[in-house]
Amino acid sequence: MSTLAAIPTPQEQLKFLKQIQQILQSGTFTSTYKFALLMSLVRLAIEQGEDTGSDLTLDYLDIAEKFIDLYWKQSLPFQFNEYDPFVLQQSTGQQAAIINHIRLAQSQFKTLAAVRRDSVFWLKLKKSVATTVKQMPVVYLQNINGQTFEFLYCLADSKQNLVLLPKVMYCLRQFSEIIEELCQKRWIDYIRGNRKNLLVLDGLPDLNEFMFAPSRNQLGQVANVLIDLQQCQCFYCGKSLKNKKYAVDHFIPWSLYPADTGHNFVLADDVCNSQKSNYLASEDFLEQWMIRNQLHNQTIQNEISQLGFLTDIERSHRVAGWAYEQAKENGYLMWRGI
Ligand SMILES: [Zn+2]
């Protein structure tokens, strides 16, 4: 990757955003794959890219992993009222193939972590998802009413790997929150608009929560790991957590980067947790967090990955690097502690 490539001008950046808006507004959507593809590209640009105008080569297996992350929770049957368990229909025709691949995995493994641990099955799953991604959304994402509109990648050059065109990585990193939010909204609209889901929608009061919110089930167990690791002290103010209410906090806020990773969790008392809210913590805390991760990398890797979370210290720190750079450039307010 050449680091000399010029970053896009403000005009080019605006044009990029308009183009994203255009494919989301005018494209035809026979399934939800296109939303998942855009969100995957954003997340991979953050995890694997940098703030330069270079191109970025992405492995289809990595894109497949993001698809599995996005669809895992949405593929779980939803039980409501007197009806049989229902799986959200992600396609206008038959159920989307990727959902069927994931359902098959769910019939054999209890959690995503368990699938990941079976390296043979995991690779097989990623390969089947990658094949669908390559044949469907990668081909159709940049097509509006039969017209091709190649501003993200050039299809002809993306047979082996998907190659983001120069300046695209930069724009995806710059506009990630906007693109994620647009995609989520359009994805939810699609699910609501798909008549095959009519039956279930009354029983799902908060579709957004069901489809995209962090899964709360296992955070209690994460807290049990962290309470020892932090010697029963609040990560931010250091006060004892004994006999106090506390919560697992996403160090890099979920609103900035909506994916759970093991190293991103810290334990905070209720006061710090509610004050920090969706803010980034100031840079002193960033250093403290990185030291914590280095010191306890092994424990986090062993114990939190058991609970079903991806744990990759480098990936987490790259995401943090991106978040703090965004904060600096755009003057985000930070939380300085109490
Ligand atoms: Zn505190």
Tab-separated table of C-alpha atoms and ligand atoms in Angstrom:
chain	number	residue	atom	x	y	z
A	1	MET	CA	0.000	0.000	0.000
A	2	SER	CA	1.468	3.327	-1.006
A	3	THR	CA	1.332	5.919	1.768
A	4	LEU	CA	1.910	8.804	-0.618
A	5	ALA	CA	-1.538	8.672	-2.212
A	6	ALA	CA	-3.317	11.982	-1.750
A	7	ILE	CA	-6.383	12.047	0.436
A	8	PRO	CA	-9.615	13.057	-1.300
A	9	THR	CA	-10.487	16.745	-1.453
A	10	PRO	CA	-13.555	17.967	0.478
A	11	GLN	CA	-15.488	18.049	-2.812
A	12	GLU	CA	-14.529	14.462	-3.585
A	13	GLN	CA	-15.583	13.421	-0.102
A	14	LEU	CA	-18.981	15.042	-0.472
A	15	LYS	CA	-19.448	13.427	-3.846
A	16	PHE	CA	-18.615	10.063	-2.312
A	17	LEU	CA	-21.254	10.533	0.356
A	18	LYS	CA	-23.815	11.541	-2.275
A	19	GLN	CA	-23.003	8.407	-4.228
A	20	ILE	CA	-23.528	6.220	-1.169
A	21	GLN	CA	-26.847	7.942	-0.624
A	22	GLN	CA	-27.737	7.339	-4.247
A	23	ILE	CA	-27.152	3.591	-4.183
A	24	LEU	CA	-29.118	3.336	-0.949
A	25	GLN	CA	-32.004	5.364	-2.325
A	26	SER	CA	-32.220	4.290	-5.923
A	27	GLY	CA	-30.836	0.778	-5.935
A	28	THR	CA	-33.111	-2.222	-6.190
A	29	PHE	CA	-33.076	-4.453	-3.151
A	30	THR	CA	-34.207	-8.031	-3.501
A	31	SER	CA	-32.375	-8.919	-0.286
A	32	THR	CA	-30.519	-7.237	2.567
A	33	TYR	CA	-27.074	-8.264	1.279
A	34	LYS	CA	-26.173	-4.842	-0.096
A	35	PHE	CA	-26.567	-3.222	3.323
A	36	ALA	CA	-24.436	-5.941	4.888
A	37	LEU	CA	-21.781	-5.465	2.209
A	38	LEU	CA	-21.544	-1.718	2.714
A	39	MET	CA	-21.341	-2.119	6.494
A	40	SER	CA	-18.685	-4.816	6.103
A	41	LEU	CA	-16.579	-2.588	3.870
A	42	VAL	CA	-16.803	0.252	6.386
A	43	ARG	CA	-15.721	-1.970	9.280
A	44	LEU	CA	-12.873	-3.548	7.347
A	45	ALA	CA	-11.640	-0.140	6.181
A	46	ILE	CA	-11.430	0.826	9.860
A	47	GLU	CA	-9.793	-2.414	10.996
A	48	GLN	CA	-7.381	-2.939	8.129
A	49	GLY	CA	-6.961	0.479	6.574
A	50	GLU	CA	-5.348	3.808	7.383
A	51	ASP	CA	-6.080	7.489	6.807
A	52	THR	CA	-4.496	7.788	3.375
A	53	GLY	CA	-5.884	7.933	-0.145
A	54	SER	CA	-4.511	4.496	-1.070
A	55	ASP	CA	-6.479	1.602	-2.428
A	56	LEU	CA	-7.176	-1.316	-0.077
A	57	THR	CA	-7.244	-4.998	-0.932
A	58	LEU	CA	-9.770	-7.032	1.051
A	59	ASP	CA	-9.921	-10.793	1.355
A	60	TYR	CA	-13.374	-12.205	0.568
A	61	LEU	CA	-13.060	-14.455	3.623
A	62	ASP	CA	-12.740	-11.373	5.839
A	63	ILE	CA	-15.827	-9.881	4.224
A	64	ALA	CA	-17.613	-13.184	4.821
A	65	GLU	CA	-16.665	-13.011	8.508
A	66	LYS	CA	-18.303	-9.596	8.787
A	67	PHE	CA	-21.432	-10.948	7.097
A	68	ILE	CA	-21.598	-13.793	9.604
A	69	ASP	CA	-21.189	-11.292	12.474
A	70	LEU	CA	-23.991	-9.143	11.092
A	71	TYR	CA	-26.415	-11.974	10.342
A	72	TRP	CA	-25.761	-14.347	13.262
A	73	LYS	CA	-28.160	-12.721	15.711
A	74	GLN	CA	-30.710	-11.938	13.003
A	75	SER	CA	-30.770	-15.606	11.955
A	76	LEU	CA	-31.841	-16.830	15.380
A	77	PRO	CA	-35.513	-17.831	15.476
A	78	PHE	CA	-37.708	-15.352	17.207
A	79	GLN	CA	-40.381	-16.897	19.446
A	80	PHE	CA	-43.536	-14.924	20.057
A	81	ASN	CA	-47.128	-15.477	21.080
A	82	GLU	CA	-48.658	-18.750	19.953
A	83	TYR	CA	-46.771	-18.865	16.651
A	84	ASP	CA	-43.923	-21.139	15.736
A	85	PRO	CA	-40.403	-19.712	16.021
A	86	PHE	CA	-39.865	-17.355	13.122
A	87	VAL	CA	-36.686	-16.394	11.292
A	88	LEU	CA	-36.692	-12.926	9.711
A	89	GLN	CA	-36.940	-13.123	5.934
A	90	GLN	CA	-33.953	-11.299	4.465
A	91	SER	CA	-34.943	-11.752	0.850
A	92	THR	CA	-37.961	-11.079	-1.320
A	93	GLY	CA	-37.930	-14.555	-2.857
A	94	GLN	CA	-36.764	-17.590	-0.932
A	95	GLN	CA	-34.848	-17.070	2.282
A	96	ALA	CA	-31.391	-15.607	1.595
A	97	ALA	CA	-28.752	-18.323	1.094
A	98	ILE	CA	-26.419	-16.858	3.717
A	99	ILE	CA	-29.141	-17.193	6.356
A	100	ASN	CA	-29.455	-20.874	5.462
A	101	HIS	CA	-25.693	-21.376	5.840
A	102	ILE	CA	-25.777	-19.678	9.234
A	103	ARG	CA	-28.894	-21.592	10.331
A	104	LEU	CA	-27.069	-24.818	9.560
A	105	ALA	CA	-24.161	-23.692	11.755
A	106	GLN	CA	-26.611	-22.716	14.498
A	107	SER	CA	-28.138	-26.178	14.408
A	108	GLN	CA	-24.742	-27.674	15.232
A	109	PHE	CA	-23.137	-25.054	17.475
A	110	LYS	CA	-24.615	-23.110	20.365
A	111	THR	CA	-22.627	-19.935	19.861
A	112	LEU	CA	-20.611	-18.132	17.232
A	113	ALA	CA	-17.567	-18.651	19.456
A	114	ALA	CA	-18.081	-22.386	19.269
A	115	VAL	CA	-18.217	-22.256	15.458
A	116	ARG	CA	-15.015	-20.201	15.413
A	117	ARG	CA	-13.260	-22.781	17.565
A	118	ASP	CA	-14.011	-25.540	15.042
A	119	SER	CA	-11.533	-24.301	12.470
A	120	VAL	CA	-12.571	-26.737	9.743
A	121	PHE	CA	-16.279	-25.911	9.990
A	122	TRP	CA	-15.543	-22.191	10.400
A	123	LEU	CA	-13.496	-22.055	7.215
A	124	LYS	CA	-16.155	-24.000	5.346
A	125	LEU	CA	-18.842	-21.593	6.540
A	126	LYS	CA	-16.762	-18.561	5.586
A	127	LYS	CA	-16.091	-20.015	2.159
A	128	SER	CA	-19.760	-20.651	1.389
A	129	VAL	CA	-20.708	-17.173	2.571
A	130	ALA	CA	-17.834	-15.653	0.570
A	131	THR	CA	-19.073	-17.381	-2.587
A	132	THR	CA	-22.535	-15.870	-2.197
A	133	VAL	CA	-21.089	-12.439	-1.388
A	134	LYS	CA	-18.976	-12.557	-4.526
A	135	GLN	CA	-21.826	-13.699	-6.777
A	136	MET	CA	-24.556	-11.445	-5.412
A	137	PRO	CA	-24.009	-8.148	-3.600
A	138	VAL	CA	-20.508	-7.514	-4.936
A	139	VAL	CA	-21.911	-7.738	-8.467
A	140	TYR	CA	-25.075	-5.722	-7.833
A	141	LEU	CA	-24.160	-3.103	-5.219
A	142	GLN	CA	-22.982	-0.527	-7.741
A	143	ASN	CA	-25.796	-1.092	-10.175
A	144	ILE	CA	-28.718	1.295	-10.360
A	145	ASN	CA	-31.491	0.337	-12.770
A	146	GLY	CA	-29.116	-1.575	-14.989
A	147	GLN	CA	-26.511	1.173	-15.013
A	148	THR	CA	-23.128	0.472	-13.550
A	149	PHE	CA	-21.728	3.021	-11.209
A	150	GLU	CA	-18.301	1.854	-10.120
A	151	PHE	CA	-17.079	4.234	-7.457
A	152	LEU	CA	-16.192	1.767	-4.671
A	153	TYR	CA	-14.355	-0.973	-6.550
A	154	CYS	CA	-13.866	-2.111	-10.102
A	155	LEU	CA	-15.634	-5.417	-10.560
A	156	ALA	CA	-13.301	-6.674	-13.280
A	157	ASP	CA	-10.306	-6.243	-10.934
A	158	SER	CA	-11.973	-7.906	-7.983
A	159	LYS	CA	-11.968	-11.578	-8.926
A	160	GLN	CA	-9.474	-12.806	-6.321
A	161	ASN	CA	-9.792	-10.084	-3.725
A	162	LEU	CA	-12.017	-7.073	-3.489
A	163	VAL	CA	-9.913	-3.990	-4.226
A	164	LEU	CA	-11.278	-0.688	-2.959
A	165	LEU	CA	-10.415	2.115	-5.383
A	166	PRO	CA	-8.019	4.865	-4.268
A	167	LYS	CA	-9.616	7.327	-1.813
A	168	VAL	CA	-12.514	4.964	-0.983
A	169	MET	CA	-10.877	3.576	2.186
A	170	TYR	CA	-10.348	7.138	3.393
A	171	CYS	CA	-13.982	8.107	2.800
A	172	LEU	CA	-15.357	4.951	4.414
A	173	ARG	CA	-13.279	5.649	7.539
A	174	GLN	CA	-14.340	9.271	7.520
A	175	PHE	CA	-18.071	8.642	7.110
A	176	SER	CA	-18.448	5.320	8.881
A	177	GLU	CA	-21.027	6.462	11.430
A	178	ILE	CA	-23.238	8.047	8.772
A	179	ILE	CA	-23.009	5.057	6.450
A	180	GLU	CA	-23.662	2.559	9.255
A	181	GLU	CA	-26.709	4.492	10.359
A	182	LEU	CA	-28.081	4.873	6.833
A	183	CYS	CA	-27.606	1.154	6.161
A	184	GLN	CA	-29.227	0.124	9.437
A	185	LYS	CA	-32.246	2.322	8.771
A	186	ARG	CA	-32.673	1.055	5.228
A	187	TRP	CA	-32.146	-2.541	6.389
A	188	ILE	CA	-34.885	-2.176	9.023
A	189	ASP	CA	-37.183	-0.578	6.422
A	190	TYR	CA	-36.555	-3.519	4.130
A	191	ILE	CA	-37.443	-6.036	6.853
A	192	ARG	CA	-40.609	-4.081	7.657
A	193	GLY	CA	-41.516	-3.775	3.991
A	194	ASN	CA	-41.031	-7.454	3.220
A	195	ARG	CA	-44.518	-8.943	3.332
A	196	LYS	CA	-43.152	-12.282	4.430
A	197	ASN	CA	-42.262	-10.683	7.759
A	198	LEU	CA	-45.725	-9.214	8.372
A	199	LEU	CA	-46.655	-12.036	10.701
A	200	VAL	CA	-43.837	-11.372	13.104
A	201	LEU	CA	-43.531	-7.608	13.162
A	202	ASP	CA	-46.233	-7.055	15.789
A	203	GLY	CA	-44.369	-9.354	18.108
A	204	LEU	CA	-41.073	-7.537	17.658
A	205	PRO	CA	-41.589	-4.237	19.393
A	206	ASP	CA	-38.107	-2.962	18.716
A	207	LEU	CA	-36.710	-4.234	15.468
A	208	ASN	CA	-33.637	-2.054	15.782
A	209	GLU	CA	-32.801	-3.599	19.139
A	210	PHE	CA	-33.330	-7.145	17.863
A	211	MET	CA	-31.314	-6.661	14.693
A	212	PHE	CA	-28.428	-4.420	15.705
A	213	ALA	CA	-28.095	-3.883	19.451
A	214	PRO	CA	-25.163	-5.507	21.224
A	215	SER	CA	-26.126	-8.843	22.606
A	216	ARG	CA	-26.584	-8.417	26.360
A	217	ASN	CA	-26.822	-12.094	27.259
A	218	GLN	CA	-23.194	-12.699	27.914
A	219	LEU	CA	-22.150	-9.366	29.358
A	220	GLY	CA	-22.851	-10.654	32.867
A	221	GLN	CA	-20.225	-13.313	32.358
A	222	VAL	CA	-17.821	-10.740	30.925
A	223	ALA	CA	-18.311	-8.770	34.141
A	224	ASN	CA	-17.273	-11.825	36.165
A	225	VAL	CA	-13.996	-12.027	34.254
A	226	LEU	CA	-13.325	-8.296	34.499
A	227	ILE	CA	-14.049	-7.952	38.194
A	228	ASP	CA	-11.020	-10.131	38.986
A	229	LEU	CA	-8.895	-8.592	36.289
A	230	GLN	CA	-9.604	-5.060	37.578
A	231	GLN	CA	-9.257	-6.137	41.210
A	232	CYS	CA	-12.817	-5.100	41.903
A	233	GLN	CA	-12.148	-1.460	40.984
A	234	CYS	CA	-13.870	0.871	38.537
A	235	PHE	CA	-11.742	1.180	35.396
A	236	TYR	CA	-12.193	4.948	35.290
A	237	CYS	CA	-12.218	6.299	38.853
A	238	GLY	CA	-10.543	3.380	40.603
A	239	LYS	CA	-13.114	3.253	43.411
A	240	SER	CA	-14.065	-0.117	44.808
A	241	LEU	CA	-16.992	-1.849	43.139
A	242	LYS	CA	-17.834	-3.795	46.254
A	243	ASN	CA	-21.559	-3.585	47.061
A	244	LYS	CA	-22.019	-1.123	44.211
A	245	LYS	CA	-23.877	-1.255	40.938
A	246	TYR	CA	-21.591	-1.594	37.958
A	247	ALA	CA	-21.788	-2.276	34.238
A	248	VAL	CA	-19.707	-3.514	31.347
A	249	ASP	CA	-18.720	-0.471	29.286
A	250	HIS	CA	-17.648	-0.401	25.642
A	251	PHE	CA	-14.386	1.554	25.883
A	252	ILE	CA	-14.746	2.622	22.247
A	253	PRO	CA	-18.458	3.474	22.304
A	254	TRP	CA	-20.856	1.228	20.428
A	255	SER	CA	-22.211	4.307	18.652
A	256	LEU	CA	-18.799	4.818	17.047
A	257	TYR	CA	-17.953	1.218	16.304
A	258	PRO	CA	-20.870	-1.192	16.548
A	259	ALA	CA	-19.129	-4.518	17.030
A	260	ASP	CA	-18.228	-6.343	20.231
A	261	THR	CA	-14.619	-7.303	20.719
A	262	GLY	CA	-13.161	-8.769	23.893
A	263	HIS	CA	-10.509	-6.152	24.558
A	264	ASN	CA	-13.008	-3.322	24.275
A	265	PHE	CA	-14.847	-4.200	27.488
A	266	VAL	CA	-14.082	-2.468	30.769
A	267	LEU	CA	-15.983	-2.547	34.044
A	268	ALA	CA	-17.220	0.763	35.410
A	269	ASP	CA	-19.353	1.780	38.362
A	270	ASP	CA	-22.776	3.205	37.582
A	271	VAL	CA	-21.688	6.816	38.013
A	272	CYS	CA	-18.811	6.619	35.536
A	273	ASN	CA	-20.727	4.400	33.155
A	274	SER	CA	-23.705	6.720	32.880
A	275	GLN	CA	-21.545	9.849	32.651
A	276	LYS	CA	-19.328	8.410	29.964
A	277	SER	CA	-22.392	7.338	28.010
A	278	ASN	CA	-21.639	7.492	24.263
A	279	TYR	CA	-18.505	9.599	24.611
A	280	LEU	CA	-14.941	8.595	24.020
A	281	ALA	CA	-12.868	8.709	27.188
A	282	SER	CA	-9.992	11.210	27.174
A	283	GLU	CA	-6.558	10.130	26.001
A	284	ASP	CA	-5.192	9.373	29.477
A	285	PHE	CA	-7.723	6.588	29.636
A	286	LEU	CA	-6.715	5.388	26.182
A	287	GLU	CA	-3.196	4.789	27.438
A	288	GLN	CA	-4.449	3.086	30.572
A	289	TRP	CA	-6.681	0.845	28.441
A	290	MET	CA	-3.878	-0.143	26.079
A	291	ILE	CA	-1.600	-1.000	28.992
A	292	ARG	CA	-4.400	-3.025	30.578
A	293	ASN	CA	-4.852	-4.947	27.335
A	294	GLN	CA	-1.174	-5.688	26.969
A	295	LEU	CA	-0.857	-6.754	30.587
A	296	HIS	CA	-3.903	-9.020	30.549
A	297	ASN	CA	-3.945	-10.016	26.898
A	298	GLN	CA	-3.709	-13.707	27.728
A	299	THR	CA	-6.579	-13.686	30.206
A	300	ILE	CA	-8.791	-11.668	27.877
A	301	GLN	CA	-7.967	-13.969	25.003
A	302	ASN	CA	-8.585	-17.125	26.968
A	303	GLU	CA	-11.589	-16.192	29.047
A	304	ILE	CA	-13.540	-13.621	27.039
A	305	SER	CA	-13.225	-15.461	23.758
A	306	GLN	CA	-14.770	-18.473	25.543
A	307	LEU	CA	-17.869	-16.343	26.003
A	308	GLY	CA	-18.265	-15.851	22.279
A	309	PHE	CA	-16.463	-12.589	21.614
A	310	LEU	CA	-13.773	-12.026	19.082
A	311	THR	CA	-10.528	-11.153	20.838
A	312	ASP	CA	-7.753	-9.670	18.756
A	313	ILE	CA	-5.686	-7.026	20.523
A	314	GLU	CA	-4.221	-5.587	17.334
A	315	ARG	CA	-7.587	-5.225	15.698
A	316	SER	CA	-9.017	-3.550	18.824
A	317	HIS	CA	-6.120	-1.125	19.028
A	318	ARG	CA	-6.405	-0.231	15.350
A	319	VAL	CA	-10.086	0.555	15.832
A	320	ALA	CA	-9.139	2.721	18.831
A	321	GLY	CA	-6.464	4.486	16.774
A	322	TRP	CA	-9.075	5.288	14.156
A	323	ALA	CA	-11.611	6.500	16.750
A	324	TYR	CA	-9.175	8.866	18.498
A	325	GLU	CA	-7.937	10.227	15.181
A	326	GLN	CA	-11.554	10.946	14.162
A	327	ALA	CA	-12.130	12.624	17.514
A	328	LYS	CA	-9.062	14.815	17.083
A	329	GLU	CA	-9.838	15.803	13.504
A	330	ASN	CA	-13.486	16.515	14.103
A	331	GLY	CA	-13.257	17.966	17.591
A	332	TYR	CA	-15.467	15.383	19.319
A	333	LEU	CA	-16.248	16.063	22.938
A	334	MET	CA	-14.488	13.635	25.232
A	335	TRP	CA	-15.298	12.482	28.720
A	336	ARG	CA	-12.538	13.384	31.163
A	337	GLY	CA	-13.613	11.277	34.114
A	338	ILE	CA	-15.043	12.364	37.455
B	1	ZN	ZN	-15.951	5.042	38.471
